[in-house]
Structure formats: C-alpha cells, structure tokens
PDB file of C-alpha atoms in Angstrom:
ATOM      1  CA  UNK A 748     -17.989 152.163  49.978  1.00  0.00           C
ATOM      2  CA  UNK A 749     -15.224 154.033  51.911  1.00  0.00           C
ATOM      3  CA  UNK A 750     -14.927 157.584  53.721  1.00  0.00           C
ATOM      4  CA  UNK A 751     -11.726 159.500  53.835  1.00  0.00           C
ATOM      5  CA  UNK A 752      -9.648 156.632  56.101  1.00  0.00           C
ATOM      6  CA  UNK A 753     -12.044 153.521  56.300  1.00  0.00           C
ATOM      7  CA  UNK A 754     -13.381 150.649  53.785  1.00  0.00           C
ATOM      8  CA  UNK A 755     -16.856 150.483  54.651  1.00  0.00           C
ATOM      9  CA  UNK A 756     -18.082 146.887  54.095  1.00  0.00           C
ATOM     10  CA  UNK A 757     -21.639 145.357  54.018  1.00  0.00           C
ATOM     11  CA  UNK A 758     -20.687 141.315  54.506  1.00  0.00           C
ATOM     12  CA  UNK A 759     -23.220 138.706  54.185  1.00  0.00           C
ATOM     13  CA  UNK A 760     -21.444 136.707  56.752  1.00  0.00           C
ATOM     14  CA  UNK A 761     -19.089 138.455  59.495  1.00  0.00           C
ATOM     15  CA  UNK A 762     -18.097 135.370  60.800  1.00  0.00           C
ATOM     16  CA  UNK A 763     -16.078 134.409  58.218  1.00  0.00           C
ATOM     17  CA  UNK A 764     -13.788 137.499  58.868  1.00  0.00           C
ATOM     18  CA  UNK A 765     -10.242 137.281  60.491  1.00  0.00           C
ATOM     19  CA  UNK A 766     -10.845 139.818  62.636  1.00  0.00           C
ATOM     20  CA  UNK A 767      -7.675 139.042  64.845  1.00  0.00           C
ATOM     21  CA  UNK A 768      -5.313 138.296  61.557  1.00  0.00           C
ATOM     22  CA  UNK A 769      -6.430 142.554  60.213  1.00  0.00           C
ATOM     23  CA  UNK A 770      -5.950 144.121  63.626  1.00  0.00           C
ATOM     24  CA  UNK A 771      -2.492 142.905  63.666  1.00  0.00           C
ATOM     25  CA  UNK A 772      -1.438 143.980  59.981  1.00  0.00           C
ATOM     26  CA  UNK A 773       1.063 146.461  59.953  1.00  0.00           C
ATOM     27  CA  UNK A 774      -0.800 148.488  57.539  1.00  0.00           C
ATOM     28  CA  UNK A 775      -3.980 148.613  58.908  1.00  0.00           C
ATOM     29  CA  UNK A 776      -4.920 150.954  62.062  1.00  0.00           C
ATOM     30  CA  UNK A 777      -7.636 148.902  62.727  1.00  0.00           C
ATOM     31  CA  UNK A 778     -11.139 146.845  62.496  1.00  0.00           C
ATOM     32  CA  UNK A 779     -14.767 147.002  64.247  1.00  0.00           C
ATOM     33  CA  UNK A 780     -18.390 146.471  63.378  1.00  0.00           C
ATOM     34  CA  UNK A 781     -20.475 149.539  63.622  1.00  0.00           C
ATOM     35  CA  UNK A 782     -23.827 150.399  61.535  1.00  0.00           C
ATOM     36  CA  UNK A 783     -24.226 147.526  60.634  1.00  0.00           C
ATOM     37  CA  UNK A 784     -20.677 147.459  58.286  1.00  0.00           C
ATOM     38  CA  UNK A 785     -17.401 145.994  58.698  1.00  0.00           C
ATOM     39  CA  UNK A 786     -14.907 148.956  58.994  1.00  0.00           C
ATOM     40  CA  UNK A 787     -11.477 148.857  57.931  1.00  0.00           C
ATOM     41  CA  UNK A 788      -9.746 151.843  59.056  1.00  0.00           C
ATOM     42  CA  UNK A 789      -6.954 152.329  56.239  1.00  0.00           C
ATOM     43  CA  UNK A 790      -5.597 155.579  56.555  1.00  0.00           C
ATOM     44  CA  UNK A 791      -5.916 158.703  54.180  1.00  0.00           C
ATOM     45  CA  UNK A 792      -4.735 158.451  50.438  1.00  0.00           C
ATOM     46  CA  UNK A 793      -4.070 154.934  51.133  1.00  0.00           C
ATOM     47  CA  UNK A 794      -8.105 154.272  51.295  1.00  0.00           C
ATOM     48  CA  UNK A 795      -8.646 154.896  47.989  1.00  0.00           C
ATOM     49  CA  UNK A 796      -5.891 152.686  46.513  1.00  0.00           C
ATOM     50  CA  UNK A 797      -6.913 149.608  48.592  1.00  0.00           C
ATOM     51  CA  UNK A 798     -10.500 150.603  47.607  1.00  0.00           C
ATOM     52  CA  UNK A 799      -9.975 150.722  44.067  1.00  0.00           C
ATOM     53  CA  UNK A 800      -7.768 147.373  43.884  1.00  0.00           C
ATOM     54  CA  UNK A 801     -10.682 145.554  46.123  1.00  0.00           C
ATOM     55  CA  UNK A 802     -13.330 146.464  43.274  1.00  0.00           C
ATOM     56  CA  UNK A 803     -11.147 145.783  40.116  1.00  0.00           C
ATOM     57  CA  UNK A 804      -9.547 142.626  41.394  1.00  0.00           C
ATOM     58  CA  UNK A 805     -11.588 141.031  44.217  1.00  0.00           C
ATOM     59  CA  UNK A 806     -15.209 140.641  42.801  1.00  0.00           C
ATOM     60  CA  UNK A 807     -16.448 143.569  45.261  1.00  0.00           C
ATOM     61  CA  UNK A 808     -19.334 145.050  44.214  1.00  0.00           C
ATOM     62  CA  UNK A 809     -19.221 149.448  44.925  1.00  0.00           C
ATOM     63  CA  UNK A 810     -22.231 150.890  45.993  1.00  0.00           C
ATOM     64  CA  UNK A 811     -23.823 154.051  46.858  1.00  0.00           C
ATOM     65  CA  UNK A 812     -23.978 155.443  50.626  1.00  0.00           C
ATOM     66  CA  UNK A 813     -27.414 155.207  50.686  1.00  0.00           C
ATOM     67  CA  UNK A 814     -27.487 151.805  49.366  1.00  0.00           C
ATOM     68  CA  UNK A 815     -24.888 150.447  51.745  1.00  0.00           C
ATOM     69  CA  UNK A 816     -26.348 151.756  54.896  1.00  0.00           C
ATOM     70  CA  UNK A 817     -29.942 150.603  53.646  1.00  0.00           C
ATOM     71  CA  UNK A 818     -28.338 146.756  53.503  1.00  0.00           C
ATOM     72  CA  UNK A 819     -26.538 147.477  56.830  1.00  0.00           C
ATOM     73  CA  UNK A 820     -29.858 148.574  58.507  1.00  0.00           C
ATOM     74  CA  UNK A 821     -30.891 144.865  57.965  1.00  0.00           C
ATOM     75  CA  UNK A 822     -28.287 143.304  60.272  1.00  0.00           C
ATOM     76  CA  UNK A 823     -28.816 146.281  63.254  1.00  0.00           C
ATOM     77  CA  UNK A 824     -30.756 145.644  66.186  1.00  0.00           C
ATOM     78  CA  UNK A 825     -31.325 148.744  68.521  1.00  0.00           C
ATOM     79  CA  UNK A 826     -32.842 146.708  71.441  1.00  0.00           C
ATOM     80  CA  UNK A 827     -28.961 145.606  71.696  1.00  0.00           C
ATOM     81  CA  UNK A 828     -28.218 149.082  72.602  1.00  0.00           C
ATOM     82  CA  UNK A 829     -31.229 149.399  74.681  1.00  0.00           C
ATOM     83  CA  UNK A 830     -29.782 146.654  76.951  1.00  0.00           C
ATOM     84  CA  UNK A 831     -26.850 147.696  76.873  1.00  0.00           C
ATOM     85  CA  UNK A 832     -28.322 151.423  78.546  1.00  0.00           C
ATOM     86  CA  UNK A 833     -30.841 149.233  81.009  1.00  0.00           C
ATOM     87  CA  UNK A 834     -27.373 147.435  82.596  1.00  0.00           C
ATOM     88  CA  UNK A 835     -25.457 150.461  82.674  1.00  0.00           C
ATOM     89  CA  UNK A 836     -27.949 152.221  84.806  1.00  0.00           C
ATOM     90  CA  UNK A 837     -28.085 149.149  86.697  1.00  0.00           C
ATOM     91  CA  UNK A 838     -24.519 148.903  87.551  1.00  0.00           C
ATOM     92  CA  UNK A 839     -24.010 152.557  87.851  1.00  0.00           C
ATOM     93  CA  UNK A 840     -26.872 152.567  90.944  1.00  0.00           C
ATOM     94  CA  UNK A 841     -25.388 149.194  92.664  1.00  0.00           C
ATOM     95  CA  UNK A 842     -21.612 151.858  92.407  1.00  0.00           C
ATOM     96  CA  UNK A 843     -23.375 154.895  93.467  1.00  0.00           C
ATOM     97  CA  UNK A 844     -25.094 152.640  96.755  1.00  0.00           C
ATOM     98  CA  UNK A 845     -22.591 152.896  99.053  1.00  0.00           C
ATOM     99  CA  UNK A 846     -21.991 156.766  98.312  1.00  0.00           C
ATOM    100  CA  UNK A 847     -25.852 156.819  98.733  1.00  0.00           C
ATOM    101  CA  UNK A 848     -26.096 154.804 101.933  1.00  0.00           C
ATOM    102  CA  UNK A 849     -23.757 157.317 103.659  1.00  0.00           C
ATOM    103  CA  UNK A 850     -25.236 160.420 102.346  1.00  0.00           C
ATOM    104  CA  UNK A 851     -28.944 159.264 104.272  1.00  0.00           C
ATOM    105  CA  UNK A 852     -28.688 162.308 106.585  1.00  0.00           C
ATOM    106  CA  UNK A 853     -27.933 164.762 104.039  1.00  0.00           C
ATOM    107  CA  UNK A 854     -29.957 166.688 102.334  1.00  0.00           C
ATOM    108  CA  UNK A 855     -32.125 165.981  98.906  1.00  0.00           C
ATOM    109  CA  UNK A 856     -29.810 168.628  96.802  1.00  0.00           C
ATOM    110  CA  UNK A 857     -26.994 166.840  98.587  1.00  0.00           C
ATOM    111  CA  UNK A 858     -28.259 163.568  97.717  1.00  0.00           C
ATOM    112  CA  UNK A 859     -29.457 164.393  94.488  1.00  0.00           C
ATOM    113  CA  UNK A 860     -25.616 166.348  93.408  1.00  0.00           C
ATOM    114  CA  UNK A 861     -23.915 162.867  94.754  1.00  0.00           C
ATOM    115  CA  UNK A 862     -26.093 160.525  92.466  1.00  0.00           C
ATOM    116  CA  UNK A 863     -25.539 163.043  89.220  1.00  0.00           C
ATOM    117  CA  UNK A 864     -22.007 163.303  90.227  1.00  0.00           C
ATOM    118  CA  UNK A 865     -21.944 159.377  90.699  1.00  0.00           C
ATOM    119  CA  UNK A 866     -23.533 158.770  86.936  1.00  0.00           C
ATOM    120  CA  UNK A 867     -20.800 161.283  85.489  1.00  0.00           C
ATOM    121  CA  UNK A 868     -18.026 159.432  86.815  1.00  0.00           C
ATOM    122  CA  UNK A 869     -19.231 156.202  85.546  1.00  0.00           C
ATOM    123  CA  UNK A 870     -20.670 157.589  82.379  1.00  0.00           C
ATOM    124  CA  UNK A 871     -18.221 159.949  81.438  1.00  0.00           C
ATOM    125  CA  UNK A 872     -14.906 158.779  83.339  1.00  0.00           C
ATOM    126  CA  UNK A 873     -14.896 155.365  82.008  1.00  0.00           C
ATOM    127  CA  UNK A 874     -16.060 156.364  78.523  1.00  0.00           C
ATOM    128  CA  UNK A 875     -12.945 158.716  78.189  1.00  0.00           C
ATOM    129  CA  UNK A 876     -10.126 156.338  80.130  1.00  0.00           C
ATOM    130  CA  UNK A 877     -11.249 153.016  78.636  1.00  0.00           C
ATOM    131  CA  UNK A 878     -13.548 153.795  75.620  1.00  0.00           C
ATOM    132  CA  UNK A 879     -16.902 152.540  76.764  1.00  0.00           C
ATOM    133  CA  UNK A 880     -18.348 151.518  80.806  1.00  0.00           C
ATOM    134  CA  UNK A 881     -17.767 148.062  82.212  1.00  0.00           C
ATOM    135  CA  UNK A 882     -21.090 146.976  80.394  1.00  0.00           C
ATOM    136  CA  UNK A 883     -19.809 147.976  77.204  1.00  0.00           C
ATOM    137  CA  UNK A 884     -16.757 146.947  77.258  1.00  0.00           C
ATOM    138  CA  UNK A 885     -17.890 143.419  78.585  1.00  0.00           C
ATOM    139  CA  UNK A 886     -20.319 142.981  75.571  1.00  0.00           C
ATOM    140  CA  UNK A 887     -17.460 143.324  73.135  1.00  0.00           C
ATOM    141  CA  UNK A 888     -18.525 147.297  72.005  1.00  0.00           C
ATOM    142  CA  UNK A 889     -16.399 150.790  72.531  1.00  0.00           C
ATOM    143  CA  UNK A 890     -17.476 154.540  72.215  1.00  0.00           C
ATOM    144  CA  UNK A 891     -15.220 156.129  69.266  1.00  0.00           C
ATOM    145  CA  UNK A 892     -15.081 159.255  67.826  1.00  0.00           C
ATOM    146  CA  UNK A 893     -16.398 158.852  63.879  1.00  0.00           C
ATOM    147  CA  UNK A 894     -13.878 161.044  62.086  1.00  0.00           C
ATOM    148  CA  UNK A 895     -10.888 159.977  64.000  1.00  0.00           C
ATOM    149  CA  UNK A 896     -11.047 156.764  65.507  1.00  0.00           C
ATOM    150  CA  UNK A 897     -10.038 157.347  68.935  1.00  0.00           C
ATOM    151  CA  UNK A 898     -11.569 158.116  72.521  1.00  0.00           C
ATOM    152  CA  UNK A 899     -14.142 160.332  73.345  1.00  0.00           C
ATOM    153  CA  UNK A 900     -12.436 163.791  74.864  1.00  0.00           C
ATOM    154  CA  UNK A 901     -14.156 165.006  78.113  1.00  0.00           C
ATOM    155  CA  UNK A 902     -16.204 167.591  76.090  1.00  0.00           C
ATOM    156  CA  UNK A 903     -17.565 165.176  73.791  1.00  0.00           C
ATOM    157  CA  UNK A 904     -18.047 162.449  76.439  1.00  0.00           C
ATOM    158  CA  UNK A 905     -20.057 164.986  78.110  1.00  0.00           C
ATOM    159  CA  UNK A 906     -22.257 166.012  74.943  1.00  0.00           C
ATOM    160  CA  UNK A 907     -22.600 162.645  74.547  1.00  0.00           C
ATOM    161  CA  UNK A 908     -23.712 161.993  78.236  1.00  0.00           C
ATOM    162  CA  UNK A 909     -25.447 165.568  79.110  1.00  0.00           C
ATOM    163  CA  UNK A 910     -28.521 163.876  79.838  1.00  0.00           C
ATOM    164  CA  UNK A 911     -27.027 161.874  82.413  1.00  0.00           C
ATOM    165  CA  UNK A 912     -25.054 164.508  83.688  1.00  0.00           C
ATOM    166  CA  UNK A 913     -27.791 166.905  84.041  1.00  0.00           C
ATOM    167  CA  UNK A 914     -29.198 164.804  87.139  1.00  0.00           C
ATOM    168  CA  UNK A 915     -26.678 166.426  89.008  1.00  0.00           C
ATOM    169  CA  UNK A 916     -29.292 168.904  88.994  1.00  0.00           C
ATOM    170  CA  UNK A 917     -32.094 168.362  91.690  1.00  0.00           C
ATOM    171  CA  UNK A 918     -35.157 167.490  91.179  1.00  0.00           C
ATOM    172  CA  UNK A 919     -36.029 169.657  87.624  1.00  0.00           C
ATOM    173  CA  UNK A 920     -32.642 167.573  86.090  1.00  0.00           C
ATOM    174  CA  UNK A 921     -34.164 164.100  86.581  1.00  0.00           C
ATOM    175  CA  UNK A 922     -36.708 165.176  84.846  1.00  0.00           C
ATOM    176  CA  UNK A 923     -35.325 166.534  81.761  1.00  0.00           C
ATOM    177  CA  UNK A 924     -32.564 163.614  82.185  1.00  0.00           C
ATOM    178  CA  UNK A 925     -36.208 161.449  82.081  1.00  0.00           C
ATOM    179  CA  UNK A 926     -37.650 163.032  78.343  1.00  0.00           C
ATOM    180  CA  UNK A 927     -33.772 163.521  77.288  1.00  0.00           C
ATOM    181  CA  UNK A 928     -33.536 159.347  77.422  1.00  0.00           C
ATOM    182  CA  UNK A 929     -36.686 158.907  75.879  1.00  0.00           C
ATOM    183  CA  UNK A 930     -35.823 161.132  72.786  1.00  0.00           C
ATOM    184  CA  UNK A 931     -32.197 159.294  72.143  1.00  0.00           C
ATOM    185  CA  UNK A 932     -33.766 156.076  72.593  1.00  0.00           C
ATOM    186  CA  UNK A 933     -36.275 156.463  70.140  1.00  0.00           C
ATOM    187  CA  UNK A 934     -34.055 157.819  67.829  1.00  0.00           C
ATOM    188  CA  UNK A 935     -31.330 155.132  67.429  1.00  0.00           C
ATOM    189  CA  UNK A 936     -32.967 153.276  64.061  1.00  0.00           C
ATOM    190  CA  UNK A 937     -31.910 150.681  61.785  1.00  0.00           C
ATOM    191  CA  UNK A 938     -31.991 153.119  59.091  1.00  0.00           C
ATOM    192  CA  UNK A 939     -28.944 155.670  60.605  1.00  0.00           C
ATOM    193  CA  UNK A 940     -26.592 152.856  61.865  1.00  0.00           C
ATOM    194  CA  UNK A 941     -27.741 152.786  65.377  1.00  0.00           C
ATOM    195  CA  UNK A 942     -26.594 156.192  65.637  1.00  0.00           C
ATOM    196  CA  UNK A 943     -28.544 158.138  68.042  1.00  0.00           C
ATOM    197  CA  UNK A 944     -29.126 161.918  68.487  1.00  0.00           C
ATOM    198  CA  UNK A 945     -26.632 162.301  71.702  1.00  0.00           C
ATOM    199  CA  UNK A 946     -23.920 160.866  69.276  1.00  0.00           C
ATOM    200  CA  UNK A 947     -24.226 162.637  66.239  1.00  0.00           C
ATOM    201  CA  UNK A 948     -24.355 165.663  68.517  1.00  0.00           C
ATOM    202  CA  UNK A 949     -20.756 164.201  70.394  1.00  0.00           C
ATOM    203  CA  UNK A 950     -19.107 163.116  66.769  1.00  0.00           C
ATOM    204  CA  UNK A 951     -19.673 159.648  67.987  1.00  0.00           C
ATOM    205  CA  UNK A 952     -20.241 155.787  66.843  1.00  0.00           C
ATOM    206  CA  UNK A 953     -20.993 152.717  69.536  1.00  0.00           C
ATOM    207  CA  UNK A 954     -18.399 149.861  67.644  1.00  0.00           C
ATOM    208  CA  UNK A 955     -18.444 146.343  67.988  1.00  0.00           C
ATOM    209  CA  UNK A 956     -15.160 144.641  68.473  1.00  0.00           C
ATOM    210  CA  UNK A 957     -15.405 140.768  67.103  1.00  0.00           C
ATOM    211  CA  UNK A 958     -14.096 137.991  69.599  1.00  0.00           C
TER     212      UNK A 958
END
C-alpha cells in the first residue's frame, strides 16, 4: 500500500533490506520502520508510479489498509515503547538532580515549577532539535511528523508531551500528568501501529531507523 508520498511495505524479513544503500538514493527522501511497515518516503506523483511498477513487475502483492496494518500489528511490540518511556523518565530525573539538589530550600511550587520545567526541556527541547531524547535516539527510533516527514514543531512537541509538561503545575499537575500516562500507555496497540493517543493528537509517528 502507499499514502500520498510513501510505499508502505509489510516485509516478512526486514533484515534483508539495504537500508543504508535506499537512504542514499538520489531519488528517495528517505527510509524507517514504523507500524510495523517498511516506509519508503517517495515523494508526491512519483509514489504512485514506483507503486504501480513494484506491483506489475516485482511480484508485490497490493493490499488493502486494513489488511496491511492487520499483518503489521503482528511484528509490533508496545512494551518496546513502554521501555523506552520508563528510561526516559529515568534519565530525565538523574538531569533534573542537580537543578533539584540546589532548589532544597525553596519552596514546593518552586520545586515543583523546576522539575515540570526540567521534563519540558528534555521532553520537548530534544524532541524538536534532534528528533527524539537521548533514549530514543540511542535505541535507533525518532519522533516524526506523519504527513510530512520532518521534526516535531514546538506546538506539536508540546501536544505531544502536555502530559509531561503539565507537572509544571504543582501538586494537582502530577496528578493529571499521573492518569494522562496511564491513558496513552494503554492506548498504544498492535492494532493502530503503536500509535498512541498523545500522537495522533500531535500528527505524530515514533520511527525506527535500521542499523
């Protein structure tokens, strides 16, 4: 299958892909594994021709959206992405220690605006500059936006991350940061590509960049 710039594929075996030979074709903008497919980001107009010489000529076999993502599903694991969360709120606390440490005689709402302010600038700053936080980008993965391809922009990084941002709040934010994770974790399934609420809401996709 293939959207309006990118050849959707549903491999049996990824690892027999030259990734590194595709990413450096002239014509192609790019590759990276998300859903559970192997992307192929074309271009418009152009999509369509290499789609329609790929079915005629190379033994591909077209199906439906529905059918692709359903074969897709079987490859996804969201506990990947749950890890992936667990270590980023790990490293983000062992970053936001030493700002901690020094605010001790402060207040709570003083503490409490430092840590939000702490998880926005890891969360959001590094997500915007470099694609993805030092967890992601160390486990091979990148935050894009669906449609185009590219970085997050602040307001969709933020959309994206308002849950974590929202502890900027005292003590009501944590909370609602608290349910807020629970919700988006629980709805990143097999069956919508790993796609959870907070990025459908930001335009978003979580990619996987073979080594």
């Amino acid at each position: 299958m293939h959207c309006a710039t990118r050849l959707r594929l549903v491999l049996n075996d990824m690892d027999k892909v030259d990734q590194k030979a595709l990413d450096k074709d002239p014509d192609l903008k790019g590759t990276f594994i998300a859903g559970g497919m192997f992307q192929i980001i074309v271009g418009p107009g152009d999509v369509d021709l290499v789609f329609s010489e790929m079915i005629h000529t190379g033994g591909v076999k077209e199906v439906s959206k529905d059918e692709a993502k359903e074969q897709a599903a079987k490859s996804g694991n969201p506990l990947s992405r749950f890890i992936k969360a667990i270590a980023d709120i790990f490293v983000c606390s062992i970053i936001s220690s030493p700002v901690l440490a020094f605010a001790t005689d402060t207040s709570t709402f003083s503490a409490s605006f430092l840590m939000g302010l702490c998880a926005i600038l890891y969360c959001v700053g590094f997500e915007v500059v470099l694609g993805g936080t030092p967890v992601k980008k160390l486990m091979g993965y990148e935050v894009r936006d669906s449609t185009t391809g590219e970085k997050l922009s602040w307001v969709q990084s933020l959309k994206r991350q308002w849950w974590r941002a929202i502890t900027i709040v005292p003590g009501l934010g944590s909370v609602v940061s608290f349910f807020a994770a629970i919700f988006y974790a629980t709805s990143i399934k097999q069956e919508n590509g790993l796609l959870g609420a907070h990025d459908k809401l930001a335009n978003a996709e979580v990619v996987k960049k073979q080594r």
